[in-house]
Amino acid sequence: MEKNEMIEKMVTILADEFEVETSEITADAPIKETLHLDSLSLVDMVGLVDEEFGVTIQNSEIATIRTFGDLYEFVYTRLA
Amino acid sequence: MSYTTTDIEQLIPQRAPIVMLDTFSRIDEKNYASELTIREDNIFCVGDKFAEVGIIEHIAQTAAAYTGYKHLVEADSVKLGYIGDVKNCRFTVYPSKGDTLHTTIRIVSEINDITLITAETKVADQLVATCKMKLATDESK
């Protein structure tokens, strides 16, 4: 999967699941604030990434993923 | 690894008549299985059928047994857990008294004290229920 294709798919599924506009999901935007995630819904985002891309984010890795750009990079490097 | 009626109470805080697991076993790191045979005196039976709430309780206890098992493996004490969320629940048939529920859960993600699972319950080859469930573990207890 090309990186642009992965980003497009990621934006679509996140916007759909968390009911935000796709335009709000930009590389620099903070994930938690943009998707209005709390401790219960954060696990949904991690589960979605696992189900849609087959990429598992470990407990110890979640703190390093702050923006959508961080998430794209994390997923893409594990898909490659 | 497999737990049966006699030692399942090591994994979950429930006690009879609320225990809704006869067995619990590990399939692999992300998949676990349980069984429950619905007996005459099961408190979740309505007439000859096993109610939805009993199926949910059975799935929740399967997930709780997983967190109990994980803590035991990590040489920690078993923690108290709470159902945080149940969604995408689908019930296709009411099991009857005497039926054995076979449930598999998949650990989708675990972040901090929250675990997200998907569950599928069958009687023989007949699908009974599917759902997604979130469990919160109280690390302070």
Tab-separated table of C-alpha atoms in Angstrom:
chain	number	residue	atom	x	y	z
A	1	MET	CA	0.000	0.000	0.000
A	2	GLU	CA	1.329	3.437	-0.977
A	3	LYS	CA	1.666	5.961	1.830
A	4	ASN	CA	-0.880	8.371	0.315
A	5	GLU	CA	-3.358	5.549	-0.089
A	6	MET	CA	-2.820	4.504	3.531
A	7	ILE	CA	-3.312	8.095	4.754
A	8	GLU	CA	-6.488	8.489	2.718
A	9	LYS	CA	-7.912	5.256	4.134
A	10	MET	CA	-6.885	6.222	7.667
A	11	VAL	CA	-8.528	9.661	7.436
A	12	THR	CA	-11.752	8.163	6.078
A	13	ILE	CA	-12.124	5.483	8.741
A	14	LEU	CA	-11.162	7.780	11.636
A	15	ALA	CA	-13.518	10.545	10.482
A	16	ASP	CA	-16.309	8.018	10.091
A	17	GLU	CA	-15.750	6.257	13.423
A	18	PHE	CA	-15.261	9.386	15.538
A	19	GLU	CA	-17.703	11.591	13.631
A	20	VAL	CA	-15.386	14.451	12.710
A	21	GLU	CA	-14.845	16.205	9.369
A	22	THR	CA	-12.054	14.738	7.255
A	23	SER	CA	-10.684	18.294	6.917
A	24	GLU	CA	-9.955	18.330	10.686
A	25	ILE	CA	-7.606	15.357	10.334
A	26	THR	CA	-4.327	16.914	9.252
A	27	ALA	CA	-0.792	15.656	9.819
A	28	ASP	CA	-0.040	18.296	12.463
A	29	ALA	CA	-3.322	17.980	14.356
A	30	PRO	CA	-3.232	16.338	17.804
A	31	ILE	CA	-5.102	13.023	17.732
A	32	LYS	CA	-6.695	13.036	21.179
A	33	GLU	CA	-8.067	16.561	20.927
A	34	THR	CA	-9.233	16.254	17.311
A	35	LEU	CA	-11.041	12.946	17.805
A	36	HIS	CA	-12.170	13.865	21.348
A	37	LEU	CA	-10.609	10.704	22.756
A	38	ASP	CA	-10.748	9.756	26.411
A	39	SER	CA	-9.184	6.696	28.011
A	40	LEU	CA	-12.101	4.490	26.934
A	41	SER	CA	-12.230	5.660	23.311
A	42	LEU	CA	-8.444	5.704	22.833
A	43	VAL	CA	-8.573	1.905	22.827
A	44	ASP	CA	-11.154	2.095	19.997
A	45	MET	CA	-8.697	4.022	17.814
A	46	VAL	CA	-5.961	1.499	18.527
A	47	GLY	CA	-8.386	-1.349	17.783
A	48	LEU	CA	-9.433	0.289	14.512
A	49	VAL	CA	-5.821	0.557	13.364
A	50	ASP	CA	-5.299	-3.105	14.251
A	51	GLU	CA	-8.447	-4.260	12.430
A	52	GLU	CA	-8.031	-2.098	9.318
A	53	PHE	CA	-4.253	-2.209	8.840
A	54	GLY	CA	-3.146	-5.230	10.869
A	55	VAL	CA	-0.813	-3.002	12.866
A	56	THR	CA	-0.767	-3.381	16.643
A	57	ILE	CA	0.098	-0.374	18.755
A	58	GLN	CA	1.531	-1.486	22.075
A	59	ASN	CA	0.805	0.206	25.361
A	60	SER	CA	4.398	1.446	25.515
A	61	GLU	CA	4.184	2.977	22.016
A	62	ILE	CA	0.981	4.975	22.329
A	63	ALA	CA	2.678	7.876	24.130
A	64	THR	CA	4.976	8.438	21.133
A	65	ILE	CA	2.007	8.925	18.787
A	66	ARG	CA	0.729	12.438	19.403
A	67	THR	CA	-0.291	13.766	15.986
A	68	PHE	CA	-1.871	12.155	12.930
A	69	GLY	CA	1.497	12.544	11.214
A	70	ASP	CA	3.036	10.398	13.963
A	71	LEU	CA	0.297	7.803	13.431
A	72	TYR	CA	0.761	7.710	9.648
A	73	GLU	CA	4.506	7.237	10.069
A	74	PHE	CA	4.047	4.542	12.710
A	75	VAL	CA	1.589	2.524	10.620
A	76	TYR	CA	3.429	3.007	7.317
A	77	THR	CA	6.783	1.852	8.675
A	78	ARG	CA	5.136	-1.309	10.013
A	79	LEU	CA	3.309	-1.962	6.756
A	80	ALA	CA	6.460	-1.564	4.693
B	1	MET	CA	-3.364	-23.717	29.693
B	2	SER	CA	-6.914	-24.556	30.701
B	3	TYR	CA	-9.025	-23.753	33.754
B	4	THR	CA	-12.113	-25.694	34.789
B	5	THR	CA	-14.939	-25.227	37.275
B	6	THR	CA	-12.797	-26.072	40.261
B	7	ASP	CA	-10.093	-23.466	39.666
B	8	ILE	CA	-11.828	-20.835	37.550
B	9	GLU	CA	-12.488	-18.782	40.671
B	10	GLN	CA	-8.785	-17.955	40.669
B	11	LEU	CA	-9.460	-15.801	37.603
B	12	ILE	CA	-12.762	-14.059	38.283
B	13	PRO	CA	-14.323	-12.463	41.362
B	14	GLN	CA	-17.803	-13.914	40.780
B	15	ARG	CA	-19.018	-16.779	42.916
B	16	ALA	CA	-21.911	-19.224	42.555
B	17	PRO	CA	-24.632	-18.808	41.462
B	18	ILE	CA	-23.285	-15.937	39.334
B	19	VAL	CA	-20.344	-17.814	37.783
B	20	MET	CA	-21.112	-18.189	34.070
B	21	LEU	CA	-18.006	-20.140	33.043
B	22	ASP	CA	-17.294	-23.862	33.219
B	23	THR	CA	-13.967	-23.691	31.398
B	24	PHE	CA	-11.526	-21.059	30.207
B	25	SER	CA	-8.518	-21.681	28.000
B	26	ARG	CA	-5.836	-19.893	26.024
B	27	ILE	CA	-5.754	-20.520	22.261
B	28	ASP	CA	-2.891	-18.142	21.544
B	29	GLU	CA	-1.697	-14.714	22.660
B	30	LYS	CA	-4.745	-12.903	21.261
B	31	ASN	CA	-7.463	-15.554	21.349
B	32	TYR	CA	-9.118	-17.242	24.317
B	33	ALA	CA	-12.038	-19.664	24.680
B	34	SER	CA	-14.628	-20.553	27.277
B	35	GLU	CA	-17.589	-22.876	27.738
B	36	LEU	CA	-20.754	-22.844	29.781
B	37	THR	CA	-23.379	-25.564	29.935
B	38	ILE	CA	-26.763	-24.053	30.776
B	39	ARG	CA	-28.134	-25.939	33.717
B	40	GLU	CA	-31.721	-26.139	34.946
B	41	ASP	CA	-31.094	-23.749	37.831
B	42	ASN	CA	-29.148	-21.075	35.944
B	43	ILE	CA	-30.392	-17.715	37.223
B	44	PHE	CA	-30.436	-16.210	33.706
B	45	CYS	CA	-32.899	-18.756	32.328
B	46	VAL	CA	-36.335	-17.530	31.386
B	47	GLY	CA	-38.533	-20.574	30.881
B	48	ASP	CA	-36.465	-23.032	28.891
B	49	LYS	CA	-34.316	-20.323	27.265
B	50	PHE	CA	-31.142	-18.527	28.307
B	51	ALA	CA	-31.660	-14.748	28.239
B	52	GLU	CA	-29.487	-12.198	26.397
B	53	VAL	CA	-28.262	-10.747	29.686
B	54	GLY	CA	-26.882	-14.164	30.601
B	55	ILE	CA	-24.993	-14.354	27.312
B	56	ILE	CA	-23.526	-10.892	27.920
B	57	GLU	CA	-22.539	-11.912	31.453
B	58	HIS	CA	-20.922	-15.091	30.106
B	59	ILE	CA	-18.905	-13.089	27.539
B	60	ALA	CA	-17.943	-10.482	30.150
B	61	GLN	CA	-16.726	-13.207	32.511
B	62	THR	CA	-14.699	-14.734	29.669
B	63	ALA	CA	-13.026	-11.373	29.144
B	64	ALA	CA	-12.585	-10.966	32.912
B	65	ALA	CA	-11.000	-14.412	33.074
B	66	TYR	CA	-8.530	-13.258	30.410
B	67	THR	CA	-7.478	-10.240	32.478
B	68	GLY	CA	-7.302	-12.455	35.576
B	69	TYR	CA	-5.149	-14.951	33.690
B	70	LYS	CA	-2.877	-12.181	32.398
B	71	HIS	CA	-2.312	-10.827	35.895
B	72	LEU	CA	-1.642	-14.316	37.264
B	73	VAL	CA	0.922	-14.967	34.511
B	74	GLU	CA	2.576	-11.661	35.345
B	75	ALA	CA	2.741	-12.867	38.957
B	76	ASP	CA	0.424	-10.085	39.966
B	77	SER	CA	-2.794	-10.332	41.953
B	78	VAL	CA	-6.135	-10.590	40.126
B	79	LYS	CA	-7.629	-7.119	39.706
B	80	LEU	CA	-11.212	-6.001	39.788
B	81	GLY	CA	-12.639	-5.312	36.332
B	82	TYR	CA	-15.631	-3.405	35.036
B	83	ILE	CA	-17.502	-3.502	31.733
B	84	GLY	CA	-16.843	-0.112	30.150
B	85	ASP	CA	-18.851	-0.510	26.966
B	86	VAL	CA	-20.790	-3.104	24.992
B	87	LYS	CA	-21.579	-2.463	21.348
B	88	ASN	CA	-22.443	-4.097	18.034
B	89	CYS	CA	-24.294	-6.780	19.976
B	90	ARG	CA	-26.129	-9.267	17.792
B	91	PHE	CA	-28.156	-12.188	19.105
B	92	THR	CA	-29.270	-14.716	16.549
B	93	VAL	CA	-30.840	-17.424	18.663
B	94	TYR	CA	-31.798	-18.105	22.292
B	95	PRO	CA	-29.839	-21.029	23.690
B	96	SER	CA	-31.858	-23.620	25.610
B	97	LYS	CA	-31.303	-25.383	28.906
B	98	GLY	CA	-28.785	-28.170	28.403
B	99	ASP	CA	-26.984	-26.342	25.583
B	100	THR	CA	-23.267	-25.645	25.893
B	101	LEU	CA	-22.097	-22.169	24.931
B	102	HIS	CA	-18.701	-22.049	23.226
B	103	THR	CA	-17.259	-18.550	23.285
B	104	THR	CA	-14.090	-17.210	21.724
B	105	ILE	CA	-12.778	-13.751	22.441
B	106	ARG	CA	-10.100	-11.886	20.515
B	107	ILE	CA	-8.024	-9.238	22.250
B	108	VAL	CA	-8.202	-6.333	19.791
B	109	SER	CA	-6.255	-3.774	21.785
B	110	GLU	CA	-5.061	-2.996	25.276
B	111	ILE	CA	-4.134	0.513	26.296
B	112	ASN	CA	-3.406	1.395	29.881
B	113	ASP	CA	-6.107	-0.321	31.958
B	114	ILE	CA	-8.607	-0.680	29.117
B	115	THR	CA	-9.027	-3.847	27.033
B	116	LEU	CA	-11.095	-4.020	23.834
B	117	ILE	CA	-12.326	-7.463	22.795
B	118	THR	CA	-14.528	-8.978	20.135
B	119	ALA	CA	-16.554	-12.044	21.086
B	120	GLU	CA	-18.396	-14.793	19.293
B	121	THR	CA	-20.632	-17.333	21.025
B	122	LYS	CA	-21.885	-20.532	19.424
B	123	VAL	CA	-23.874	-23.606	20.389
B	124	ALA	CA	-22.336	-26.410	18.320
B	125	ASP	CA	-22.037	-24.729	14.887
B	126	GLN	CA	-24.950	-22.348	15.428
B	127	LEU	CA	-23.945	-18.720	15.965
B	128	VAL	CA	-25.649	-17.338	19.085
B	129	ALA	CA	-24.148	-13.896	19.611
B	130	THR	CA	-21.378	-11.502	18.639
B	131	CYS	CA	-20.322	-8.267	20.292
B	132	LYS	CA	-17.521	-5.852	21.055
B	133	MET	CA	-16.794	-5.155	24.700
B	134	LYS	CA	-14.484	-2.843	26.608
B	135	LEU	CA	-13.238	-3.743	30.057
B	136	ALA	CA	-11.570	-1.462	32.545
B	137	THR	CA	-9.282	-2.939	35.186
B	138	ASP	CA	-9.004	-1.209	38.515
B	139	GLU	CA	-5.261	-1.226	39.130
B	140	SER	CA	-5.689	0.294	42.575
B	141	LYS	CA	-7.477	-2.779	43.966
